[in-house]
Amino acid sequence: MDTITVERLDNLYWLGRYIERAYQLIQMFMDGYDHMIDEDEQYYIHICETLGIPNNYASKEDFISSFGFDRENPYSIISNVYK
């Protein structure tokens, strides 16, 4: 059995951190998505406030598209996966 280098351990540590962050964002996104469909279309504003990110979204649809899938948005789920 080989030993694990410090560099590999560091990479695994950061991979775990990014995965955990993405998982947490996905959970919040899905809960918020359900809330926006069922109750309040403006709930994305609450999500932005909770995360401490700027609300640069024009609508619920814009939030869903940009927060979930826009690689250029530094606060999006996908950009957190590709760090």
Coordinates of N, CA and C in Angstrom, one line a residue:
M1 N 0.8 -1.2 0.0 CA 0.0 0.0 0.0 C 0.9 1.2 0.0
D2 N 0.6 2.2 -0.9 CA 1.4 3.4 -1.0 C 1.0 4.4 0.1
T3 N 1.9 5.3 0.3 CA 1.5 6.4 1.3 C 0.9 7.6 0.5
I4 N 0.1 8.4 1.1 CA -0.5 9.5 0.5 C 0.3 10.7 0.8
T5 N 0.6 11.5 -0.3 CA 1.5 12.7 -0.1 C 0.6 13.8 0.5
V6 N 1.4 14.7 1.0 CA 0.7 15.9 1.6 C -0.1 16.7 0.6
E7 N 0.4 16.7 -0.6 CA -0.2 17.4 -1.7 C -1.6 16.8 -2.0
R8 N -1.6 15.4 -2.1 CA -2.8 14.7 -2.4 C -3.8 14.9 -1.2
L9 N -3.3 14.9 0.0 CA -4.2 15.1 1.1 C -4.9 16.5 1.1
D10 N -4.1 17.5 0.7 CA -4.5 18.8 0.6 C -5.6 18.9 -0.5
N11 N -5.3 18.3 -1.7 CA -6.3 18.3 -2.8 C -7.6 17.6 -2.4
L12 N -7.5 16.5 -1.6 CA -8.7 15.8 -1.2 C -9.5 16.7 -0.2
Y13 N -8.8 17.4 0.7 CA -9.4 18.3 1.6 C -10.2 19.3 0.9
W14 N -9.6 20.0 -0.1 CA -10.3 21.1 -0.8 C -11.4 20.5 -1.7
L15 N -11.3 19.4 -2.2 CA -12.3 18.7 -3.0 C -13.5 18.5 -2.1
G16 N -13.3 18.0 -0.9 CA -14.4 17.8 0.0 C -15.1 19.1 0.4
R17 N -14.3 20.2 0.6 CA -14.9 21.5 0.9 C -15.8 22.0 -0.2
Y18 N -15.3 21.9 -1.4 CA -16.1 22.4 -2.6 C -17.4 21.5 -2.8
I19 N -17.2 20.2 -2.6 CA -18.4 19.3 -2.7 C -19.4 19.7 -1.7
E20 N -19.0 19.9 -0.4 CA -19.9 20.2 0.7 C -20.6 21.6 0.4
R21 N -19.9 22.5 -0.1 CA -20.4 23.8 -0.4 C -21.5 23.7 -1.5
A22 N -21.2 23.0 -2.5 CA -22.1 22.8 -3.6 C -23.4 22.0 -3.1
Y23 N -23.2 21.0 -2.3 CA -24.3 20.3 -1.8 C -25.2 21.2 -1.0
Q24 N -24.6 22.0 -0.1 CA -25.4 22.9 0.7 C -26.2 23.9 -0.2
L25 N -25.5 24.4 -1.2 CA -26.2 25.4 -2.1 C -27.3 24.7 -2.9
I26 N -27.1 23.4 -3.3 CA -28.2 22.7 -4.0 C -29.4 22.5 -3.1
Q27 N -29.1 22.1 -1.8 CA -30.2 22.0 -0.9 C -31.0 23.3 -0.7
M28 N -30.3 24.4 -0.5 CA -31.0 25.7 -0.3 C -31.7 26.0 -1.6
F29 N -31.1 25.8 -2.7 CA -31.7 26.1 -4.0 C -33.0 25.4 -4.2
M30 N -33.0 24.1 -3.9 CA -34.2 23.2 -4.1 C -35.3 23.6 -3.1
D31 N -34.9 23.8 -1.8 CA -36.0 24.3 -0.9 C -36.6 25.6 -1.3
G32 N -35.7 26.5 -1.7 CA -36.2 27.8 -2.2 C -37.0 27.7 -3.5
Y33 N -36.6 26.8 -4.4 CA -37.4 26.6 -5.6 C -38.8 26.1 -5.3
D34 N -38.9 25.2 -4.4 CA -40.2 24.7 -4.0 C -41.0 25.9 -3.4
H35 N -40.4 26.7 -2.5 CA -41.1 27.8 -1.9 C -41.5 28.8 -3.0
M36 N -40.7 29.1 -4.0 CA -41.1 30.0 -5.0 C -42.2 29.5 -5.9
I37 N -42.3 28.2 -6.1 CA -43.4 27.6 -6.9 C -44.7 27.6 -6.1
D38 N -44.6 27.3 -4.8 CA -45.8 27.1 -4.0 C -46.4 28.3 -3.4
E39 N -45.5 29.2 -3.0 CA -45.9 30.3 -2.1 C -45.5 31.7 -2.6
D40 N -44.2 32.0 -2.7 CA -43.8 33.4 -2.9 C -42.7 33.4 -4.0
E41 N -43.1 34.0 -5.1 CA -42.2 34.1 -6.3 C -41.0 34.9 -6.0
Q42 N -41.0 35.8 -5.0 CA -39.9 36.7 -4.7 C -39.0 36.1 -3.6
Y43 N -39.2 34.8 -3.3 CA -38.4 34.1 -2.2 C -36.9 34.1 -2.5
Y44 N -36.5 34.2 -3.8 CA -35.1 34.3 -4.1 C -34.4 35.5 -3.4
I45 N -35.1 36.5 -3.1 CA -34.5 37.7 -2.4 C -34.1 37.2 -1.0
H46 N -34.9 36.4 -0.4 CA -34.6 35.9 0.9 C -33.3 35.0 0.9
I47 N -33.2 34.2 -0.2 CA -32.1 33.3 -0.4 C -30.8 34.2 -0.5
C48 N -30.9 35.2 -1.3 CA -29.7 36.1 -1.5 C -29.3 36.7 -0.1
E49 N -30.3 37.2 0.6 CA -30.0 37.8 1.9 C -29.4 36.8 2.9
T50 N -29.9 35.6 2.9 CA -29.4 34.5 3.8 C -27.9 34.2 3.4
L51 N -27.6 34.1 2.2 CA -26.3 33.8 1.7 C -25.3 35.0 1.8
G52 N -25.9 36.2 1.9 CA -25.1 37.4 1.9 C -24.5 37.7 0.5
I53 N -25.3 37.4 -0.5 CA -24.8 37.7 -1.9 C -25.7 38.8 -2.5
P54 N -25.2 39.5 -3.4 CA -26.0 40.6 -4.0 C -27.2 40.0 -4.9
N55 N -28.3 40.7 -4.8 CA -29.5 40.3 -5.6 C -29.4 41.0 -6.9
N56 N -28.7 40.4 -7.8 CA -28.6 41.0 -9.2 C -29.6 40.3 -10.2
Y57 N -30.6 39.8 -9.7 CA -31.5 39.0 -10.5 C -32.8 39.8 -10.8
A58 N -33.3 39.7 -12.0 CA -34.4 40.5 -12.4 C -35.7 39.8 -12.1
S59 N -35.7 38.4 -11.9 CA -36.9 37.7 -11.7 C -36.6 36.3 -11.1
K60 N -37.7 35.6 -10.8 CA -37.5 34.2 -10.3 C -36.8 33.4 -11.3
E61 N -37.2 33.5 -12.6 CA -36.6 32.7 -13.7 C -35.1 33.1 -13.9
D62 N -34.8 34.3 -13.8 CA -33.4 34.8 -13.9 C -32.6 34.2 -12.8
F63 N -33.1 34.2 -11.5 CA -32.4 33.6 -10.4 C -32.2 32.1 -10.6
I64 N -33.2 31.4 -11.0 CA -33.1 30.0 -11.2 C -32.0 29.7 -12.2
S65 N -32.0 30.4 -13.3 CA -31.1 30.1 -14.4 C -29.7 30.5 -14.0
S66 N -29.5 31.7 -13.5 CA -28.2 32.2 -13.2 C -27.6 31.6 -11.9
F67 N -28.3 31.4 -10.9 CA -27.8 30.9 -9.6 C -27.5 29.4 -9.8
G68 N -28.2 28.7 -10.6 CA -28.0 27.3 -10.8 C -26.9 27.0 -11.8
F69 N -26.9 27.7 -12.9 CA -26.2 27.2 -14.1 C -25.2 28.2 -14.8
D70 N -25.1 29.4 -14.3 CA -24.2 30.4 -14.9 C -22.8 30.3 -14.4
R71 N -21.9 29.8 -15.2 CA -20.5 29.7 -14.8 C -19.8 31.0 -14.6
E72 N -20.4 32.1 -15.1 CA -19.8 33.4 -15.0 C -20.2 34.1 -13.7
N73 N -21.3 33.6 -13.1 CA -21.8 34.1 -11.8 C -21.0 33.5 -10.7
P74 N -20.2 34.3 -9.9 CA -19.3 33.7 -8.9 C -20.1 33.1 -7.7
Y75 N -21.3 33.4 -7.6 CA -22.1 32.8 -6.5 C -23.0 31.6 -6.9
S76 N -22.9 31.2 -8.2 CA -23.7 30.1 -8.7 C -23.2 28.8 -8.2
I77 N -24.1 27.8 -8.2 CA -23.8 26.4 -7.8 C -22.7 25.9 -8.7
I78 N -22.9 26.0 -10.0 CA -21.9 25.5 -11.0 C -20.5 26.1 -10.8
S79 N -20.4 27.4 -10.5 CA -19.1 28.0 -10.4 C -18.4 27.5 -9.1
N80 N -19.2 27.1 -8.1 CA -18.6 26.5 -6.9 C -18.1 25.1 -7.2
V81 N -18.6 24.4 -8.1 CA -18.2 23.1 -8.4 C -16.9 23.2 -9.2
Y82 N -16.8 24.2 -10.1 CA -15.6 24.3 -11.0 C -14.4 25.1 -10.4
K83 N -14.4 25.4 -9.1 CA -13.3 26.2 -8.6 C -12.1 25.4 -8.5

